[in-house]
Coordinates of C-alpha atoms and ligand atoms in Angstrom, one line a residue:
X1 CA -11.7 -37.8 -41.8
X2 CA -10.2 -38.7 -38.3
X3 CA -6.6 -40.1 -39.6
X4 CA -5.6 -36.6 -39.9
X5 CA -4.8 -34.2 -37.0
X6 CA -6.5 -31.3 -36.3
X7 CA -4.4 -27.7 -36.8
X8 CA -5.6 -25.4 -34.7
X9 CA -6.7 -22.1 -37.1
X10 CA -3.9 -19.9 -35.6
X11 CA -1.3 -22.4 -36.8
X12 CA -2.8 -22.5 -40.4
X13 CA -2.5 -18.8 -40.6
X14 CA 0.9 -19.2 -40.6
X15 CA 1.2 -22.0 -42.6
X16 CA 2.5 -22.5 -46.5
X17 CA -0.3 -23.6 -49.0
X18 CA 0.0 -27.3 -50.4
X19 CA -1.3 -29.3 -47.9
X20 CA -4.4 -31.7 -46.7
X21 CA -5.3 -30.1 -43.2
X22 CA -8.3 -30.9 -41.0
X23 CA -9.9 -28.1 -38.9
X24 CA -12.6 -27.8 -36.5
X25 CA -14.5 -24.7 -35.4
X26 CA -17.0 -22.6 -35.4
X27 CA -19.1 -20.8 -38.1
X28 CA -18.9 -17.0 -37.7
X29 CA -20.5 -16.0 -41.3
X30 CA -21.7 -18.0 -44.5
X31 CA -21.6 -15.9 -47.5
X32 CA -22.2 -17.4 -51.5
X33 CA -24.1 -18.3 -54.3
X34 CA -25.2 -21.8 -56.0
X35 CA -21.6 -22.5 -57.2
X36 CA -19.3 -21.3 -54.1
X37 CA -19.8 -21.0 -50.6
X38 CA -17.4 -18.7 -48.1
X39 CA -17.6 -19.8 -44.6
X40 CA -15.2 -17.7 -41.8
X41 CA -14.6 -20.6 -39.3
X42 CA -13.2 -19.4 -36.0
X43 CA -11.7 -22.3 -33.2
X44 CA -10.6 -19.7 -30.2
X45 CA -6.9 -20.2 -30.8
X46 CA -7.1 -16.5 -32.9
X47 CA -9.0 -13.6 -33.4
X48 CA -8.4 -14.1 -37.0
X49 CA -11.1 -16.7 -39.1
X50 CA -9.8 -18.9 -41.5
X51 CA -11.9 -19.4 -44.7
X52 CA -13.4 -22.1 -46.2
X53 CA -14.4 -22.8 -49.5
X54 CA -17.3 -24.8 -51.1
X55 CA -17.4 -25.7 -54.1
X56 CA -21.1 -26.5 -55.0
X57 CA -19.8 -28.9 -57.4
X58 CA -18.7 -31.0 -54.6
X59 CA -21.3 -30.2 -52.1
X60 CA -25.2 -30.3 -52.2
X61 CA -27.2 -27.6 -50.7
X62 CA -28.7 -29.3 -48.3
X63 CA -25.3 -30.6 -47.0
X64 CA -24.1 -27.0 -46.1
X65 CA -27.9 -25.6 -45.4
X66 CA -27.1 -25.9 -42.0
X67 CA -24.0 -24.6 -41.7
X68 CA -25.2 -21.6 -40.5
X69 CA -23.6 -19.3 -38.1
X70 CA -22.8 -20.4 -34.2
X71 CA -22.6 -24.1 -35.6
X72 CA -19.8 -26.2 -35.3
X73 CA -17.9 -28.2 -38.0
X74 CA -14.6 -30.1 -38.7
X75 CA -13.8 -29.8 -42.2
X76 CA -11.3 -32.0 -44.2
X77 CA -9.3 -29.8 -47.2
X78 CA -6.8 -28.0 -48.9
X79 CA -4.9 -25.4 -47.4
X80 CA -4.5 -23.4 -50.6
X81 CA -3.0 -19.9 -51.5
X82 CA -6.4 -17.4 -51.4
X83 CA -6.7 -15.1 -54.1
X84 CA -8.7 -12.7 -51.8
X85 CA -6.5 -10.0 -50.6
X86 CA -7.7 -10.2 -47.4
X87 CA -5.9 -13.4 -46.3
X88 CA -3.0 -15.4 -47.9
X89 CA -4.3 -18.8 -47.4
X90 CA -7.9 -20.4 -47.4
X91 CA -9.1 -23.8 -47.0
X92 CA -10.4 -25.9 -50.5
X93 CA -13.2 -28.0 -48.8
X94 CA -13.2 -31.4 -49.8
X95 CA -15.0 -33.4 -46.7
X96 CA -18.0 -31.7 -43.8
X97 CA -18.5 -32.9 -40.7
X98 CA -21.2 -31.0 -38.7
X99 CA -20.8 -31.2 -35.0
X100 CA -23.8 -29.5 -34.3
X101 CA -26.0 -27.0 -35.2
X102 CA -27.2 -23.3 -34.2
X103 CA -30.9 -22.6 -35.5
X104 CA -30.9 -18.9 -36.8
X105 CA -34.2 -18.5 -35.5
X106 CA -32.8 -18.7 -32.0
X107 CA -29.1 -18.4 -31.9
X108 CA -28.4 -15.2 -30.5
X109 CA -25.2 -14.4 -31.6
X110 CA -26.5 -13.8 -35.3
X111 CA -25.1 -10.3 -36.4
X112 CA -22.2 -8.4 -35.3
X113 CA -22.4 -5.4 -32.9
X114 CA -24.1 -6.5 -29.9
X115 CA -24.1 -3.9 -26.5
X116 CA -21.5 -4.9 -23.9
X117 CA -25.2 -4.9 -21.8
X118 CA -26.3 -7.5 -24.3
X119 CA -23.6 -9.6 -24.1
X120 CA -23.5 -9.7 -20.1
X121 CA -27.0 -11.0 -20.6
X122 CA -26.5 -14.0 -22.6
X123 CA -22.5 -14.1 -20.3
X124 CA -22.6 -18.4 -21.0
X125 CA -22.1 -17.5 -25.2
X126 CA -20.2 -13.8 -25.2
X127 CA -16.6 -15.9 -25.3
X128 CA -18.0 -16.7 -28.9
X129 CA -17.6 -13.2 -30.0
X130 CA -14.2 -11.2 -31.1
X131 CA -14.2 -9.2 -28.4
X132 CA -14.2 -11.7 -25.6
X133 CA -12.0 -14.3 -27.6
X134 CA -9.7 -11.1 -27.3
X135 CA -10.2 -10.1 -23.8
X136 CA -9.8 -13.6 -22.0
X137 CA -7.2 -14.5 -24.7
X138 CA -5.2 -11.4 -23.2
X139 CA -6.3 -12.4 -19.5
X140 CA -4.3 -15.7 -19.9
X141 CA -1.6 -14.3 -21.6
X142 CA -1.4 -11.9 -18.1
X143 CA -1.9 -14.5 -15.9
X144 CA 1.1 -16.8 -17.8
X145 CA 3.2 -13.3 -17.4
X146 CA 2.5 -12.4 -13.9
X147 CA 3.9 -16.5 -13.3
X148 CA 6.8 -15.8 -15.4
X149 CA 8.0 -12.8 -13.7
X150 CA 8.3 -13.4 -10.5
X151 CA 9.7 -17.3 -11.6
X152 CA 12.6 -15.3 -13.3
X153 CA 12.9 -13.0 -9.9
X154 CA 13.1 -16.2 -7.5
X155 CA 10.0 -15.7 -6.1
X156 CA 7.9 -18.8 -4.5
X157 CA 4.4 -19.0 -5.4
X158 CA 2.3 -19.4 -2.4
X159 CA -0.8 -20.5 -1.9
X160 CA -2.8 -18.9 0.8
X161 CA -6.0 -20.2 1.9
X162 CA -9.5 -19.4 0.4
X163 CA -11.6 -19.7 3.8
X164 CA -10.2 -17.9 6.8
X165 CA -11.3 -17.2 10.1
X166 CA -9.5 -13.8 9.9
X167 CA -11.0 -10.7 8.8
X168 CA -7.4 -10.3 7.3
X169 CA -7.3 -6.2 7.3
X170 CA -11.1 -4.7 7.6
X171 CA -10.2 -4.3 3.3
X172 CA -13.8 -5.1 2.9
X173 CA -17.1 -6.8 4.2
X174 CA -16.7 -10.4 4.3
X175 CA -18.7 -13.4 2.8
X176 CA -19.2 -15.8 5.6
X177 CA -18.7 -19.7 5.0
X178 CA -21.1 -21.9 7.0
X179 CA -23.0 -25.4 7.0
X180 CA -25.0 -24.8 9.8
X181 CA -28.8 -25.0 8.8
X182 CA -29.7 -21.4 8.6
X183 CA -33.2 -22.6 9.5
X184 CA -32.3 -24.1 12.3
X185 CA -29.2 -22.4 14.1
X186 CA -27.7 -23.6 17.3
X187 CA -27.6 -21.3 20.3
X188 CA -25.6 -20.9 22.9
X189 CA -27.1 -20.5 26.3
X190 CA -27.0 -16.4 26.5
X191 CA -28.5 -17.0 22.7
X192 CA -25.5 -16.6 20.4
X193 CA -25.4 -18.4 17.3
X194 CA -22.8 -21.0 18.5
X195 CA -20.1 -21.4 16.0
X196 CA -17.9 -24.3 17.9
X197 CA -20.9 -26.6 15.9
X198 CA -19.8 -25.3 12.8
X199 CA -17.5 -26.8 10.1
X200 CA -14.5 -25.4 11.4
X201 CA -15.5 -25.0 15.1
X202 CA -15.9 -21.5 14.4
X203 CA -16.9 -18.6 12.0
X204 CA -14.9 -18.6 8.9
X205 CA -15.0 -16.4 5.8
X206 CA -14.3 -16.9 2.4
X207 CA -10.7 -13.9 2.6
X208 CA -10.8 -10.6 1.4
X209 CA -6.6 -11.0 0.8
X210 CA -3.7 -13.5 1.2
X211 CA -1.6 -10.5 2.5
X212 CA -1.7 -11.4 6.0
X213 CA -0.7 -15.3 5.3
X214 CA 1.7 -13.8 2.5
X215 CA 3.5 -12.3 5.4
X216 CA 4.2 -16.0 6.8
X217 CA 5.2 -17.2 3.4
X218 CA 7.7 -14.2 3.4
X219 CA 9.3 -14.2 6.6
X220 CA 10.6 -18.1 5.7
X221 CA 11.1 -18.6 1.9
X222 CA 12.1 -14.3 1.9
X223 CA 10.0 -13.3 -1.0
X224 CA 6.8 -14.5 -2.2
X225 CA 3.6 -14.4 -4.3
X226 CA 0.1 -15.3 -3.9
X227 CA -2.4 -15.3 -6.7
X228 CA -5.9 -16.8 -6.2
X229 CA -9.6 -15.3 -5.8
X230 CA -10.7 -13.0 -3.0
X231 CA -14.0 -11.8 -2.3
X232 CA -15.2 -8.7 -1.0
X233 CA -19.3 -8.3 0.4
X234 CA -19.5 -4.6 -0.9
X235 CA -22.4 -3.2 -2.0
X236 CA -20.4 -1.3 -4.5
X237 CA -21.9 -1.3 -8.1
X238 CA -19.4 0.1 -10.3
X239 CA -17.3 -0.3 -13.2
X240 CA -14.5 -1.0 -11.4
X241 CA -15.7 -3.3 -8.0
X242 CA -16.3 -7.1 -8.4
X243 CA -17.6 -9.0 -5.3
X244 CA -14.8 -12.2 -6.5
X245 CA -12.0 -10.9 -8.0
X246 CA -8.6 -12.2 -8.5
X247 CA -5.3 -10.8 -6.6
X248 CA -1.8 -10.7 -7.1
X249 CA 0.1 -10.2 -3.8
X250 CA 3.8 -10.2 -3.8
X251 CA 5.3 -10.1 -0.2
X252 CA 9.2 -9.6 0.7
X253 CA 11.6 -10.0 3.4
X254 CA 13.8 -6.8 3.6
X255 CA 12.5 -4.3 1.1
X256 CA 11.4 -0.9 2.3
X257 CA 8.7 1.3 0.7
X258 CA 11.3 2.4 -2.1
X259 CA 12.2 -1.2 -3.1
X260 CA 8.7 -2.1 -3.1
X261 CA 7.6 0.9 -5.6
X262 CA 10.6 -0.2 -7.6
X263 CA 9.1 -3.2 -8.0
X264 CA 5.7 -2.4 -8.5
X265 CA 6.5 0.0 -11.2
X266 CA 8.9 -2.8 -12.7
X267 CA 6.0 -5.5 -12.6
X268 CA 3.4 -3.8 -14.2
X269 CA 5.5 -2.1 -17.3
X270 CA 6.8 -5.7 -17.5
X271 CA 3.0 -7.2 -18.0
X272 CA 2.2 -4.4 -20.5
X273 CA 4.7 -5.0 -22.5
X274 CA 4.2 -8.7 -22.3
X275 CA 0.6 -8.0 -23.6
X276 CA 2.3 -5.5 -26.6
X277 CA 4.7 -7.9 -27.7
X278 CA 2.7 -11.2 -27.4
X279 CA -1.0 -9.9 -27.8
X280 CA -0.4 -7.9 -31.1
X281 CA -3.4 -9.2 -33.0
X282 CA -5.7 -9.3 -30.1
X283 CA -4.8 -5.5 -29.0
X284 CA -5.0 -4.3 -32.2
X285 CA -8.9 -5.8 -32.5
X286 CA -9.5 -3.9 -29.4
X287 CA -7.8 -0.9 -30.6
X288 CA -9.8 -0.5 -33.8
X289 CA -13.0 -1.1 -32.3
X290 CA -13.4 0.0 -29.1
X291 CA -10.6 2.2 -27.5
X292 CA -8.6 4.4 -30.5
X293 CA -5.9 5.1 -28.1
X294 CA -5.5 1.9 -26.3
X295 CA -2.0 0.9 -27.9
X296 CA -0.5 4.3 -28.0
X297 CA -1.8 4.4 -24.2
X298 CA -0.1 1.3 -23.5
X299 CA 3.0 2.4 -24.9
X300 CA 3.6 5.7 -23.1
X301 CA 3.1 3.5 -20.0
X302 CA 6.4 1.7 -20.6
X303 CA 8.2 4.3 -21.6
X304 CA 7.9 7.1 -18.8
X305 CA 8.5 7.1 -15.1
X306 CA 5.8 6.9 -12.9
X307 CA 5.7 10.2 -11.2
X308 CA 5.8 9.4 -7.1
X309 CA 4.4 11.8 -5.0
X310 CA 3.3 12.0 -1.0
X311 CA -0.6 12.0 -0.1
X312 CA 0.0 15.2 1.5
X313 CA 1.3 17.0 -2.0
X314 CA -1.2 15.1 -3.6
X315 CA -4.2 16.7 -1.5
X316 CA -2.2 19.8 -2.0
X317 CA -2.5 19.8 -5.3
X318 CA -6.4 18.7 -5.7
X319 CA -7.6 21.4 -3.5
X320 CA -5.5 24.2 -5.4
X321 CA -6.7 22.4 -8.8
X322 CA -9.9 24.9 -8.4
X323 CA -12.0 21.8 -10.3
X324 CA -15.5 21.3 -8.7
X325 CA -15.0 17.4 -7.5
X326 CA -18.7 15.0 -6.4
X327 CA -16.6 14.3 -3.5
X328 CA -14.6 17.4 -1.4
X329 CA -10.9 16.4 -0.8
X330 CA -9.0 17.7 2.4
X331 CA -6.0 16.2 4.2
X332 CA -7.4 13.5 5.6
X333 CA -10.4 12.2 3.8
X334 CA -10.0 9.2 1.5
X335 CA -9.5 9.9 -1.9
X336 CA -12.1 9.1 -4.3
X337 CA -11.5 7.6 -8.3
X338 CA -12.5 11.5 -9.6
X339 CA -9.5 12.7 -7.1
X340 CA -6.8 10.0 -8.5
X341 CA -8.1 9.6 -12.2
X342 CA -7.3 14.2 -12.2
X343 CA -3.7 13.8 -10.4
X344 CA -3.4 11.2 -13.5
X345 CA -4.9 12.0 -16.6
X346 CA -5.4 15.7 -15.8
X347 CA -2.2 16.9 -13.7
X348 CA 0.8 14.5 -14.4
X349 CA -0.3 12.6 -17.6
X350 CA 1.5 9.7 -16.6
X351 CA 0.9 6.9 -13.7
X352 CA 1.4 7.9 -10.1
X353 CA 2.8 6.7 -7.1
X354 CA 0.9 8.0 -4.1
X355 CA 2.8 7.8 -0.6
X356 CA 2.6 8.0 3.1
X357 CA -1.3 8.1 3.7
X358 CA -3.0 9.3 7.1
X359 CA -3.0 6.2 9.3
X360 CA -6.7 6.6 9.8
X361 CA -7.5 5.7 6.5
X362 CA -5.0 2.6 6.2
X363 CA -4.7 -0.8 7.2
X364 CA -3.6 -1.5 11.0
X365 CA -0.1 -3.0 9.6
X366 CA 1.7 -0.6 7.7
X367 CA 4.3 0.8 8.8
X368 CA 4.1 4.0 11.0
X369 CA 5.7 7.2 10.2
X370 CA 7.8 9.3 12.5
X371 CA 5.5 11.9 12.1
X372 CA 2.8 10.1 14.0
X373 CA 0.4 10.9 11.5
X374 CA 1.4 8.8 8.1
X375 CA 2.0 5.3 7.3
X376 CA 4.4 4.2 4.5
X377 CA 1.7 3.3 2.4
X378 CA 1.8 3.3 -1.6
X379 CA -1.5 3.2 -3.6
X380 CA -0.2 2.8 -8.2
X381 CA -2.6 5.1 -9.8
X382 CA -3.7 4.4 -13.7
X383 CA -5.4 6.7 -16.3
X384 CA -9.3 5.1 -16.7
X385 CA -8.4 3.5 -13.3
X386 CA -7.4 5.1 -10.7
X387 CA -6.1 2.4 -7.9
X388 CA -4.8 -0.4 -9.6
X389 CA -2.0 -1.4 -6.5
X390 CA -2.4 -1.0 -2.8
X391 CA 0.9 -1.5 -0.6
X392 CA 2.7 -0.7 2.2
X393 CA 5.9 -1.4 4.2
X394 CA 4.8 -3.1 6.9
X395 CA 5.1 -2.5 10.6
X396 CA 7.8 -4.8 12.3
X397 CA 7.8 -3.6 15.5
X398 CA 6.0 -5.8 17.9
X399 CA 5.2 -3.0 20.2
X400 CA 3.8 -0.5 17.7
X401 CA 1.8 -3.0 16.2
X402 CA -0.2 -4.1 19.4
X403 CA -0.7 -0.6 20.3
X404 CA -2.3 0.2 16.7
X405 CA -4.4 -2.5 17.0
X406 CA -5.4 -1.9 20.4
X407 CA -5.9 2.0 19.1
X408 CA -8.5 0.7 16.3
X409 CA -9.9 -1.4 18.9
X410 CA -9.6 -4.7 17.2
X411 CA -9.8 -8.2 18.2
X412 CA -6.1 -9.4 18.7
X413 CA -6.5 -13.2 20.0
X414 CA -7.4 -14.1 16.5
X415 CA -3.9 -12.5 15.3
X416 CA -1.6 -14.5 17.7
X417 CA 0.1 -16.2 14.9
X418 CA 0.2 -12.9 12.6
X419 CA 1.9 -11.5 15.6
X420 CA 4.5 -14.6 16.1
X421 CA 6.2 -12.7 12.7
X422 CA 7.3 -9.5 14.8
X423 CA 7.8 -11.7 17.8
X424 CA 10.5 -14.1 16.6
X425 CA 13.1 -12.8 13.9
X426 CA 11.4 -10.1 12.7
X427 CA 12.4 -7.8 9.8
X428 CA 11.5 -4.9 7.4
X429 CA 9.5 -6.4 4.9
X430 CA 6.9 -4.6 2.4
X431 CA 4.4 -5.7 -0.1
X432 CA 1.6 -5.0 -2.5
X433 CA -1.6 -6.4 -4.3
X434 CA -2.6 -5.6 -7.5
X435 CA -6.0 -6.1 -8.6
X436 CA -5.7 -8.4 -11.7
X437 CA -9.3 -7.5 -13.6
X438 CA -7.8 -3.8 -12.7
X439 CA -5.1 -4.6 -14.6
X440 CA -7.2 -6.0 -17.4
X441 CA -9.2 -3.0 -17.7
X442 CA -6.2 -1.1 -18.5
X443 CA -4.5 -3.2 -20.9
X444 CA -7.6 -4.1 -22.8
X445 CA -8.7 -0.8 -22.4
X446 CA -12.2 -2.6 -21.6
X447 CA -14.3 0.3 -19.5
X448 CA -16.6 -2.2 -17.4
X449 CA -14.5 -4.6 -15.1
X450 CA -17.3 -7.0 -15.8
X451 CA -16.0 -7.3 -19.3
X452 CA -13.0 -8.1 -18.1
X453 CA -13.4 -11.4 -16.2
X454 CA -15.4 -15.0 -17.5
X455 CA -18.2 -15.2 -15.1
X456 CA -18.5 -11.7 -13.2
X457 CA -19.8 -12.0 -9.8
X458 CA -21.4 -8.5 -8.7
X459 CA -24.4 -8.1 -6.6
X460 CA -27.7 -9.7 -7.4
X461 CA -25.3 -11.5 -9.9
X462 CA -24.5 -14.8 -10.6
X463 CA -26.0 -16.9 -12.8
X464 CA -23.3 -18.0 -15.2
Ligands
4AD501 O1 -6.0 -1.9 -1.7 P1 -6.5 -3.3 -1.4 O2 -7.7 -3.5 -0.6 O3 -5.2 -3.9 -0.7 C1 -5.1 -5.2 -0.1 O4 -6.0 -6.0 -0.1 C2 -3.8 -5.4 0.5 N1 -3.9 -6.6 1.4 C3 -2.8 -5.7 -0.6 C4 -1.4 -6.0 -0.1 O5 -0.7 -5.1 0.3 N2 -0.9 -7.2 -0.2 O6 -6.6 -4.1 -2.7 C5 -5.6 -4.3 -3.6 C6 -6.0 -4.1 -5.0 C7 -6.6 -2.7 -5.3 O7 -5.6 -1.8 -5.6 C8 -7.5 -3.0 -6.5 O8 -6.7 -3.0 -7.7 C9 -8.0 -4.4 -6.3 O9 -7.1 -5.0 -5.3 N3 -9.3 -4.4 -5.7 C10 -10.4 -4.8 -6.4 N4 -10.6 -5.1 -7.7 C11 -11.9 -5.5 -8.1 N5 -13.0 -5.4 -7.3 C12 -12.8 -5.0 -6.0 N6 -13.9 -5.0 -5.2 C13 -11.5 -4.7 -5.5 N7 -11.1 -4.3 -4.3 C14 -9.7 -4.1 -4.4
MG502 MG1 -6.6 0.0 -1.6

């Protein structure tokens, strides 16, 4: 059986009848009778199964009993033309391997139709079913995309570290990184826990964002991306929060806030129609079963402008909307997902840009308005989102930037090297991050960001 390569299923579909293939995968559903058997073999490399055919001439009963579905098999064969309408070629079985075997009694992945709750359960097997093949199928697709595009743009792909021992920007609480024996702590003599016998000599923390380091990267090689893992210690339990999630944060020299929306808007309309054009099959599985609208959503995103629009005008418009929010909006407050998701399904229909946020509700580095109250801040609002991109152009004044971080009464000594940016050659440079299982949500029109990502990490989660 082993002198012939294995075709992946995805390459079969495609290819013309007449030839002796080998295939391995496995079993999604046996269907027959005592003279044929139909089995949908599925490998990952498609949504679509190929089938296989018995012929019970050729094979005993007990030979295929255990072909069952969740079991694995390599079959040797005939890729012939099917008669079956539903596919154009099928597989004439002529040899059976079986790799291993999934006892029906206990497999749990027997029938189709399992809850999204169900699935997160048993989150070690759910890539075995359609809709996760789909989903992370599509994630790899993005993450290929996202490399692509800024590749073809000249940008340099930085890698920024996992542990810091800055809390970057307050985004978030922080998950601290230790290997002092928690049972045993050393203390310094006014009974602090002291940190100089820790790994690093000092606290460190696994970072909430690569933007600060990003701005290094920038301010050398002139633009930049990172894209790694960040983790955020929220107690947030929603559809939308993960506690490790992964970040895409471009970062560049010389671009104000307008050249930075440009960009943003440019970058995601370019990974959603990367997903349309290269994800057909995948979307369209989505489409049908979960999310009628999802294409057609897609779609109008890459064909309209996103509308951009200043905080202010956007509270404006919330508090004249005379719809009864959870949370009350005034100029000022933060806005909540009910306050962004009605500016964009509701008011505009269409993505939204929102600008120039009140500097008490934004990071201590963006760039200060002459107003004295804003900040050049941009926030990319989705339908079924809300935030999918924070940004900002950045402060580059030395001066202003001490005195807002003296204002929010934070620790500067740790930012000496942040600060060495505005300090020697410094320029206007702006930047974003865009929450990748945020962008996932959207494009696989997915409604739980847990669905969205391999191994979810949420609170009092993670076992797989
Ligand atoms: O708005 P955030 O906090 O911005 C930053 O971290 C900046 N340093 C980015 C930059 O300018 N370089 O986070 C950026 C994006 C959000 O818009 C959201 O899409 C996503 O990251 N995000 C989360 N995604 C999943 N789970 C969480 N807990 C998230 N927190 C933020
Ligand atoms: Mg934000």
């Amino acid at each position: 059986m082993e002198t012939l390569v294995r075709v992946k299923v995805a390459e079969l579909l495609k290819s013309k009848p007449g030839k002796e293939i080998l295939v391995k995968g496995w079993v999604r559903t046996k269907r027959g009778n005592k003279n044929i058997s139909f089995v949908a073999l599925n490998d990952g490399s498609t949504i679509n199964n190929i089938q296989v055919v018995f012929d019970m001439n050729l094979f005993s009963e007990d030979a295929l009993k255990p072909v069952t579905t969740g079991a694995c098999i390599a079959v040797k064969g005939e890729l012939v033309e099917s008669p079956g309408s539903a596919q154009a070629v099928e597989i004439s079985a002529k040899e059976l391997l079986l790799y291993g075997t999934a006892d029906p009694e206990t497999y749990p992945l027997q029938k189709k139709g399992h809850s999204m709750e169900f699935l997160r359960e048993i989150g070690h097997l759910r890539p075995r079913t359609n809709t996760f093949g789909a989903v992370f199928r599509i994630r790899h697709a993005m993450a290929f995309a996202i490399h692509k595009y800024f590749n073809d743009k000249g940008f340099v792909y930085l890698h920024t570290p996992v542990i810091t021992a800055s809390d970057a920007e307050g985004a978030g609480a922080m998950f601290q990184v230790t290997t002092l024996d928690l049972n045993n702590l050393p203390r310094t003599e006014d009974n602090h826990i002291d940190y100089q016998e820790d790994f690093f000599g000092r606290a460190a923390n696994l970072t909430v964002s690569g933007q600060l380091e990003g701005e290094l990267g920038a301010m050398a090689l002139g633009e930049i991306y990172t894209f790694g893992p960040t983790f955020r210690a929220e107690n947030s339990n929603t559809p939308r929060h993960l506690a490790e999630f992964w970040m895409i944060e471009p970062e560049m020299a010389f671009y104000e806030i307008k050249e930075n929306m440009d960009l943003a808007e440019d970058f995601v309309k370019y990974l959603v129609k990367y997903a349309l054009d290269n994800c057909a099959d995948d979307l369209k599985f989505l489409n049908d079963m979960f999310d009628k609208e999802l294409i057609g959503r897609l779609e109008s995103v890459i064909n309209t402008e996103f509308i951009r629009l200043s905080y202010t005008d956007g509270v404006d418009i919330l508090m004249k909307s005379g719809q009864k929010f959870e949370y009350p909006v005034s100029w000022g407050t933060d806005l909540q997902s009910e306050h962004e998701r009605y500016l964009v399904e509701q008011h505009f229909k269409k993505p939204v840009i929102l600008t120039d946020y009140p500097k008490d509700i934004k990071a201590f580095y963006m760039k200060q308005n002459e107003d004295g109250k804003t900040v050049r801040a941009m926030d990319v609002l989705f339908p079924k989102i809300g935030e999918i991109i924070g940004g900002s152009q950045r402060e580059e004044s030395l001066e202003k930037l001490q005195q807002r971080i003296e204002e929010l009464g934070m620790e500067s000594s740790g930012l000496w090297w942040y600060l060495d940016t505005r300090r020697f050659g410094s320029a206007p440079h702006s930047g974003f991050g865009l929450g990748f299982e945020r962008l996932l949500l959207f494009v696989t029109g997915m409604s739980n960001i847990r669905d969205v990502i391999p191994f979810p990490r949420t609170p009092k989660n993670a076992e797989f």
